[in-house]
Amino acid sequence: MRGNVIEEWLREKGRKLHFTLIDPDKQKPSDAARIAETCASYGTDAIMVGGSTISRKKSEQTTIAIKDCIDLPIITFPNSANAVNEFSDYIFFMCLMNSRDRRFLIGEQFRGAPLVEKFGVHPIGMGYIIVSTSRKRTTVERIAKLDVIGENEIEKALNYALVAQYFGMHCIYLEAGSGAEKPIPNEMIMTINDKVEIPIIVGGGIRDGKTALDKVEHGADVIVTGTIAEDNIKKVKEIITAIESYEYDSSY
Ligand code: 1GP
């Protein structure tokens, strides 16, 4: 098995990264491909395909359409074993660390692992940590049966991040939820970055360059944006430019 792909990409590019998340449920595959193409032209580093309610068919069709028109890594971001497909290059093989539901901790992974092996998709082990930053619950918060981590519960988030690291996962993803009113707080990112060595992915509610830069300055290694590409795609360029402007002192 290969080493840590996210660390490799950080080293190769010598800067922090941006991933574009495309939800197959939100548009036709051909429109998803257009979004991916535009974000690729802005300099995004990878396309993540995933959502909370996707079916295998939709996931496959969208992945194929994107693969046909761009040359970037495609990473499945699965909500269940149904999202595993043979057309993506990578899959976030993830554990929803702060779920109370066995399904999200090990059950879907048990169903998905033989498919990952069969399709030869490269797994990227990830500790997925959902933080409840906003009054209005996001979709993922509604379905995940959470051991809730409030935006001020930094120690709790850190403990889950340490668990992910000690389990040997390749990265953690601090998730505020798609369309979150507020992104992951800076102090939480900073504290986790101080104590945890694996790359930190941050997403949910990031809609402009200033916020993206803020997260990167506090220790995020990868910024994920999804909704903004549907609402106002030009903002994705602003976000990527801001991430690229950050002076990166690589330790990977
Ligand atoms: C969701 O973190 C991602 O998994 C992206 O969130 O749609 O709010 O950009 P947004």
mmCIF file of C-alpha atoms and ligand atoms in Angstrom:
data_model
loop_
_atom_site.group_PDB
_atom_site.id
_atom_site.type_symbol
_atom_site.label_atom_id
_atom_site.label_comp_id
_atom_site.label_asym_id
_atom_site.label_seq_id
_atom_site.Cartn_x
_atom_site.Cartn_y
_atom_site.Cartn_z
ATOM 1 C CA MET A 1 0.000 0.000 0.000
ATOM 2 C CA ARG A 2 1.183 3.530 -0.761
ATOM 3 C CA GLY A 3 2.204 5.971 1.956
ATOM 4 C CA ASN A 4 0.300 9.068 2.946
ATOM 5 C CA VAL A 5 -1.059 10.551 -0.301
ATOM 6 C CA ILE A 6 -2.158 13.853 1.258
ATOM 7 C CA GLU A 7 1.319 14.371 2.726
ATOM 8 C CA GLU A 8 2.815 13.501 -0.676
ATOM 9 C CA TRP A 9 0.665 16.097 -2.435
ATOM 10 C CA LEU A 10 1.497 18.748 0.175
ATOM 11 C CA ARG A 11 5.193 18.029 -0.312
ATOM 12 C CA GLU A 12 5.010 17.954 -4.116
ATOM 13 C CA LYS A 13 3.042 21.203 -4.404
ATOM 14 C CA GLY A 14 4.930 22.956 -1.594
ATOM 15 C CA ARG A 15 1.740 24.710 -0.512
ATOM 16 C CA LYS A 16 -1.576 24.071 1.160
ATOM 17 C CA LEU A 17 -4.293 22.436 -0.922
ATOM 18 C CA HIS A 18 -7.853 23.038 -2.067
ATOM 19 C CA PHE A 19 -10.335 20.274 -2.830
ATOM 20 C CA THR A 20 -13.666 20.844 -4.561
ATOM 21 C CA LEU A 21 -16.570 18.784 -3.262
ATOM 22 C CA ILE A 22 -19.274 17.867 -5.754
ATOM 23 C CA ASP A 23 -22.533 16.351 -4.536
ATOM 24 C CA PRO A 24 -23.956 14.065 -7.247
ATOM 25 C CA ASP A 25 -27.477 14.728 -5.976
ATOM 26 C CA LYS A 26 -27.348 18.428 -6.677
ATOM 27 C CA GLN A 27 -26.962 18.454 -10.468
ATOM 28 C CA LYS A 28 -26.783 16.295 -13.583
ATOM 29 C CA PRO A 29 -23.446 14.535 -14.215
ATOM 30 C CA SER A 30 -22.744 16.826 -17.196
ATOM 31 C CA ASP A 31 -23.231 19.920 -15.001
ATOM 32 C CA ALA A 32 -21.043 18.380 -12.290
ATOM 33 C CA ALA A 33 -18.353 17.934 -14.950
ATOM 34 C CA ARG A 34 -18.628 21.639 -15.931
ATOM 35 C CA ILE A 35 -18.192 22.677 -12.288
ATOM 36 C CA ALA A 36 -15.167 20.385 -11.941
ATOM 37 C CA GLU A 37 -13.675 21.757 -15.154
ATOM 38 C CA THR A 38 -14.036 25.367 -14.025
ATOM 39 C CA CYS A 39 -12.578 24.630 -10.566
ATOM 40 C CA ALA A 40 -9.686 22.749 -12.240
ATOM 41 C CA SER A 41 -8.991 25.835 -14.373
ATOM 42 C CA TYR A 42 -8.866 27.880 -11.123
ATOM 43 C CA GLY A 43 -6.248 25.481 -9.710
ATOM 44 C CA THR A 44 -8.160 23.174 -7.370
ATOM 45 C CA ASP A 45 -6.031 20.148 -6.446
ATOM 46 C CA ALA A 46 -8.586 17.322 -6.392
ATOM 47 C CA ILE A 47 -12.277 16.679 -6.841
ATOM 48 C CA MET A 48 -14.193 14.955 -4.078
ATOM 49 C CA VAL A 49 -17.440 13.272 -5.081
ATOM 50 C CA GLY A 50 -19.941 12.665 -2.311
ATOM 51 C CA GLY A 51 -23.040 13.709 -0.449
ATOM 52 C CA SER A 52 -25.313 12.560 2.313
ATOM 53 C CA THR A 53 -27.909 10.751 0.236
ATOM 54 C CA ILE A 54 -26.202 9.499 -2.916
ATOM 55 C CA SER A 55 -26.852 6.210 -4.666
ATOM 56 C CA ARG A 56 -24.139 4.108 -6.306
ATOM 57 C CA LYS A 57 -25.495 4.824 -9.798
ATOM 58 C CA LYS A 58 -25.472 8.604 -9.382
ATOM 59 C CA SER A 59 -22.031 8.487 -7.809
ATOM 60 C CA GLU A 60 -20.675 6.410 -10.696
ATOM 61 C CA GLN A 61 -22.234 8.538 -13.436
ATOM 62 C CA THR A 62 -20.959 11.767 -11.901
ATOM 63 C CA THR A 63 -17.465 10.335 -11.364
ATOM 64 C CA ILE A 64 -17.292 9.124 -14.987
ATOM 65 C CA ALA A 65 -18.462 12.494 -16.349
ATOM 66 C CA ILE A 66 -15.836 14.359 -14.287
ATOM 67 C CA LYS A 67 -13.077 11.900 -15.183
ATOM 68 C CA ASP A 68 -13.838 12.345 -18.885
ATOM 69 C CA CYS A 69 -13.103 16.059 -18.825
ATOM 70 C CA ILE A 70 -10.383 16.729 -16.254
ATOM 71 C CA ASP A 71 -7.073 15.249 -15.294
ATOM 72 C CA LEU A 72 -7.149 15.755 -11.510
ATOM 73 C CA PRO A 73 -7.340 13.086 -8.822
ATOM 74 C CA ILE A 74 -10.928 12.115 -8.032
ATOM 75 C CA ILE A 75 -11.634 11.069 -4.456
ATOM 76 C CA THR A 76 -14.850 9.351 -3.420
ATOM 77 C CA PHE A 77 -16.154 10.927 -0.213
ATOM 78 C CA PRO A 78 -18.574 8.194 0.811
ATOM 79 C CA ASN A 79 -21.652 8.394 2.975
ATOM 80 C CA SER A 80 -21.965 4.594 2.911
ATOM 81 C CA ALA A 81 -20.539 1.513 1.194
ATOM 82 C CA ASN A 82 -22.951 2.235 -1.687
ATOM 83 C CA ALA A 83 -20.742 5.103 -2.803
ATOM 84 C CA VAL A 84 -17.699 2.899 -3.488
ATOM 85 C CA ASN A 85 -17.147 2.726 -7.237
ATOM 86 C CA GLU A 86 -14.420 1.661 -9.612
ATOM 87 C CA PHE A 87 -14.110 4.959 -11.494
ATOM 88 C CA SER A 88 -12.553 7.179 -8.837
ATOM 89 C CA ASP A 89 -8.814 7.152 -8.136
ATOM 90 C CA TYR A 90 -9.022 7.377 -4.357
ATOM 91 C CA ILE A 91 -11.539 6.938 -1.590
ATOM 92 C CA PHE A 92 -11.546 8.577 1.808
ATOM 93 C CA PHE A 93 -11.736 5.420 3.885
ATOM 94 C CA MET A 94 -13.191 7.181 6.828
ATOM 95 C CA CYS A 95 -14.473 6.644 10.313
ATOM 96 C CA LEU A 96 -16.986 9.125 11.688
ATOM 97 C CA MET A 97 -15.086 9.416 14.949
ATOM 98 C CA ASN A 98 -17.804 11.131 16.988
ATOM 99 C CA SER A 99 -20.768 9.089 15.820
ATOM 100 C CA ARG A 100 -22.583 6.821 18.258
ATOM 101 C CA ASP A 101 -23.802 4.641 15.423
ATOM 102 C CA ARG A 102 -21.827 1.455 14.788
ATOM 103 C CA ARG A 103 -22.744 1.778 11.099
ATOM 104 C CA PHE A 104 -20.637 4.938 10.713
ATOM 105 C CA LEU A 105 -17.817 3.691 12.965
ATOM 106 C CA ILE A 106 -17.154 0.279 11.408
ATOM 107 C CA GLY A 107 -20.285 -1.148 9.739
ATOM 108 C CA GLU A 108 -20.227 0.632 6.360
ATOM 109 C CA GLN A 109 -16.445 0.198 6.308
ATOM 110 C CA PHE A 110 -16.910 -3.560 6.722
ATOM 111 C CA ARG A 111 -19.243 -3.586 3.702
ATOM 112 C CA GLY A 112 -17.047 -1.214 1.695
ATOM 113 C CA ALA A 113 -13.593 -2.737 2.254
ATOM 114 C CA PRO A 114 -14.069 -5.734 -0.115
ATOM 115 C CA LEU A 115 -15.334 -3.355 -2.810
ATOM 116 C CA VAL A 116 -12.316 -1.077 -2.388
ATOM 117 C CA GLU A 117 -10.113 -4.142 -2.741
ATOM 118 C CA LYS A 118 -12.050 -5.497 -5.743
ATOM 119 C CA PHE A 119 -12.080 -2.172 -7.624
ATOM 120 C CA GLY A 120 -8.470 -1.328 -6.797
ATOM 121 C CA VAL A 121 -9.385 2.157 -5.567
ATOM 122 C CA HIS A 122 -6.679 3.655 -3.359
ATOM 123 C CA PRO A 123 -7.933 4.159 0.221
ATOM 124 C CA ILE A 124 -6.913 7.241 2.203
ATOM 125 C CA GLY A 125 -7.594 6.523 5.887
ATOM 126 C CA MET A 126 -9.362 9.463 7.460
ATOM 127 C CA GLY A 127 -10.745 10.378 10.862
ATOM 128 C CA TYR A 128 -13.898 12.376 10.187
ATOM 129 C CA ILE A 129 -14.857 14.690 13.034
ATOM 130 C CA ILE A 130 -18.090 16.659 12.875
ATOM 131 C CA VAL A 131 -18.214 19.866 14.885
ATOM 132 C CA SER A 132 -21.541 21.552 15.580
ATOM 133 C CA THR A 133 -20.794 25.209 14.912
ATOM 134 C CA SER A 134 -24.208 26.494 13.959
ATOM 135 C CA ARG A 135 -27.706 26.818 15.398
ATOM 136 C CA LYS A 136 -29.323 25.224 12.355
ATOM 137 C CA ARG A 137 -28.213 21.611 12.128
ATOM 138 C CA THR A 138 -26.602 20.576 8.849
ATOM 139 C CA THR A 139 -27.661 17.418 6.974
ATOM 140 C CA VAL A 140 -24.705 15.400 8.211
ATOM 141 C CA GLU A 141 -25.436 16.375 11.825
ATOM 142 C CA ARG A 142 -29.018 15.172 11.420
ATOM 143 C CA ILE A 143 -28.103 11.715 10.162
ATOM 144 C CA ALA A 144 -24.865 10.944 12.014
ATOM 145 C CA LYS A 145 -26.162 10.220 15.565
ATOM 146 C CA LEU A 146 -23.433 12.352 17.060
ATOM 147 C CA ASP A 147 -21.595 12.600 20.291
ATOM 148 C CA VAL A 148 -21.959 16.352 19.784
ATOM 149 C CA ILE A 149 -18.808 18.472 19.760
ATOM 150 C CA GLY A 150 -19.761 22.115 20.301
ATOM 151 C CA GLU A 151 -17.683 24.843 18.700
ATOM 152 C CA ASN A 152 -16.014 25.612 22.036
ATOM 153 C CA GLU A 153 -15.289 21.990 22.958
ATOM 154 C CA ILE A 154 -11.730 22.076 21.750
ATOM 155 C CA GLU A 155 -10.394 19.353 24.062
ATOM 156 C CA LYS A 156 -13.082 16.964 22.905
ATOM 157 C CA ALA A 157 -12.283 17.557 19.239
ATOM 158 C CA LEU A 158 -8.570 17.218 20.015
ATOM 159 C CA ASN A 159 -9.108 13.891 21.777
ATOM 160 C CA TYR A 160 -10.928 12.489 18.753
ATOM 161 C CA ALA A 161 -8.146 13.798 16.489
ATOM 162 C CA LEU A 162 -5.518 12.073 18.665
ATOM 163 C CA VAL A 163 -7.499 8.825 18.479
ATOM 164 C CA ALA A 164 -7.453 9.082 14.674
ATOM 165 C CA GLN A 165 -3.711 9.703 14.672
ATOM 166 C CA TYR A 166 -2.953 6.839 17.059
ATOM 167 C CA PHE A 167 -5.104 4.524 14.944
ATOM 168 C CA GLY A 168 -2.712 5.337 12.085
ATOM 169 C CA MET A 169 -5.181 7.273 9.955
ATOM 170 C CA HIS A 170 -3.590 9.433 7.289
ATOM 171 C CA CYS A 171 -5.521 12.628 7.920
ATOM 172 C CA ILE A 172 -8.343 14.149 9.909
ATOM 173 C CA TYR A 173 -11.236 16.108 8.500
ATOM 174 C CA LEU A 174 -12.739 18.794 10.730
ATOM 175 C CA GLU A 175 -16.220 19.163 9.295
ATOM 176 C CA ALA A 176 -18.718 21.905 10.104
ATOM 177 C CA GLY A 177 -21.216 20.390 7.643
ATOM 178 C CA SER A 178 -22.115 21.448 4.144
ATOM 179 C CA GLY A 179 -23.714 24.887 4.134
ATOM 180 C CA ALA A 180 -22.849 25.472 7.823
ATOM 181 C CA GLU A 181 -23.543 29.006 9.050
ATOM 182 C CA LYS A 182 -20.067 29.137 10.611
ATOM 183 C CA PRO A 183 -16.876 27.257 9.711
ATOM 184 C CA ILE A 184 -14.638 25.360 12.161
ATOM 185 C CA PRO A 185 -13.251 27.878 14.715
ATOM 186 C CA ASN A 186 -9.637 28.985 14.315
ATOM 187 C CA GLU A 187 -8.704 28.130 17.888
ATOM 188 C CA MET A 188 -9.833 24.526 17.446
ATOM 189 C CA ILE A 189 -7.761 24.136 14.271
ATOM 190 C CA MET A 190 -4.747 25.752 15.955
ATOM 191 C CA THR A 191 -4.901 23.543 19.054
ATOM 192 C CA ILE A 192 -5.258 20.365 17.016
ATOM 193 C CA ASN A 193 -2.482 21.446 14.662
ATOM 194 C CA ASP A 194 -0.178 21.921 17.654
ATOM 195 C CA LYS A 195 -0.726 18.386 18.926
ATOM 196 C CA VAL A 196 -1.478 16.274 15.873
ATOM 197 C CA GLU A 197 1.002 15.518 13.110
ATOM 198 C CA ILE A 198 -1.198 14.151 10.339
ATOM 199 C CA PRO A 199 -2.678 16.590 7.772
ATOM 200 C CA ILE A 200 -5.797 18.505 8.784
ATOM 201 C CA ILE A 201 -8.588 18.925 6.267
ATOM 202 C CA VAL A 202 -11.125 21.653 7.072
ATOM 203 C CA GLY A 203 -14.505 22.148 5.423
ATOM 204 C CA GLY A 204 -18.053 23.330 5.828
ATOM 205 C CA GLY A 205 -19.277 26.917 5.533
ATOM 206 C CA ILE A 206 -16.175 28.365 3.831
ATOM 207 C CA ARG A 207 -17.397 30.849 1.235
ATOM 208 C CA ASP A 208 -14.625 33.397 0.641
ATOM 209 C CA GLY A 209 -10.881 33.818 0.319
ATOM 210 C CA LYS A 210 -10.437 35.628 3.615
ATOM 211 C CA THR A 211 -12.005 32.768 5.598
ATOM 212 C CA ALA A 212 -10.013 30.144 3.683
ATOM 213 C CA LEU A 213 -6.760 32.013 4.363
ATOM 214 C CA ASP A 214 -7.694 32.367 8.020
ATOM 215 C CA LYS A 215 -8.153 28.587 8.338
ATOM 216 C CA VAL A 216 -4.881 27.872 6.547
ATOM 217 C CA GLU A 217 -3.020 30.381 8.755
ATOM 218 C CA HIS A 218 -4.330 28.552 11.829
ATOM 219 C CA GLY A 219 -3.115 25.153 10.636
ATOM 220 C CA ALA A 220 -5.505 23.712 8.038
ATOM 221 C CA ASP A 221 -3.581 21.809 5.347
ATOM 222 C CA VAL A 222 -6.479 21.284 2.963
ATOM 223 C CA ILE A 223 -9.562 23.452 2.490
ATOM 224 C CA VAL A 224 -12.698 21.819 1.116
ATOM 225 C CA THR A 225 -15.452 23.868 -0.474
ATOM 226 C CA GLY A 226 -18.662 22.546 -1.953
ATOM 227 C CA THR A 227 -21.741 24.791 -1.879
ATOM 228 C CA ILE A 228 -19.973 27.946 -3.070
ATOM 229 C CA ALA A 229 -19.149 26.304 -6.421
ATOM 230 C CA GLU A 230 -22.894 25.896 -7.012
ATOM 231 C CA ASP A 231 -23.874 29.340 -5.679
ATOM 232 C CA ASN A 232 -21.107 31.566 -7.027
ATOM 233 C CA ILE A 233 -18.323 29.666 -8.758
ATOM 234 C CA LYS A 234 -16.060 32.714 -9.192
ATOM 235 C CA LYS A 235 -15.587 32.741 -5.416
ATOM 236 C CA VAL A 236 -13.757 29.420 -5.761
ATOM 237 C CA LYS A 237 -11.034 31.268 -7.661
ATOM 238 C CA GLU A 238 -10.787 33.824 -4.851
ATOM 239 C CA ILE A 239 -10.535 30.987 -2.299
ATOM 240 C CA ILE A 240 -7.809 29.140 -4.232
ATOM 241 C CA THR A 241 -5.834 32.346 -4.803
ATOM 242 C CA ALA A 242 -5.996 33.067 -1.055
ATOM 243 C CA ILE A 243 -4.769 29.564 -0.188
ATOM 244 C CA GLU A 244 -1.944 29.876 -2.718
ATOM 245 C CA SER A 245 -0.916 33.229 -1.229
ATOM 246 C CA TYR A 246 -0.109 31.584 2.105
ATOM 247 C CA GLU A 247 3.615 31.194 2.643
ATOM 248 C CA TYR A 248 4.053 27.545 3.354
ATOM 249 C CA ASP A 249 6.775 26.196 5.567
ATOM 250 C CA SER A 250 6.505 22.516 4.698
ATOM 251 C CA SER A 251 7.097 20.014 7.456
ATOM 252 C CA TYR A 252 5.736 17.009 5.554
HETATM 253 C C1 1GP B 1 -18.998 19.365 3.298
HETATM 254 O O1 1GP B 1 -17.086 20.416 4.128
HETATM 255 C C2 1GP B 1 -17.799 20.180 2.972
HETATM 256 O O2 1GP B 1 -18.609 18.047 3.551
HETATM 257 C C3 1GP B 1 -18.123 21.414 2.177
HETATM 258 O O3 1GP B 1 -18.987 22.289 2.836
HETATM 259 O O4 1GP B 1 -20.671 22.910 1.102
HETATM 260 O O5 1GP B 1 -20.299 24.371 3.090
HETATM 261 O O6 1GP B 1 -18.574 24.217 1.296
HETATM 262 P P1 1GP B 1 -19.651 23.517 2.037
#
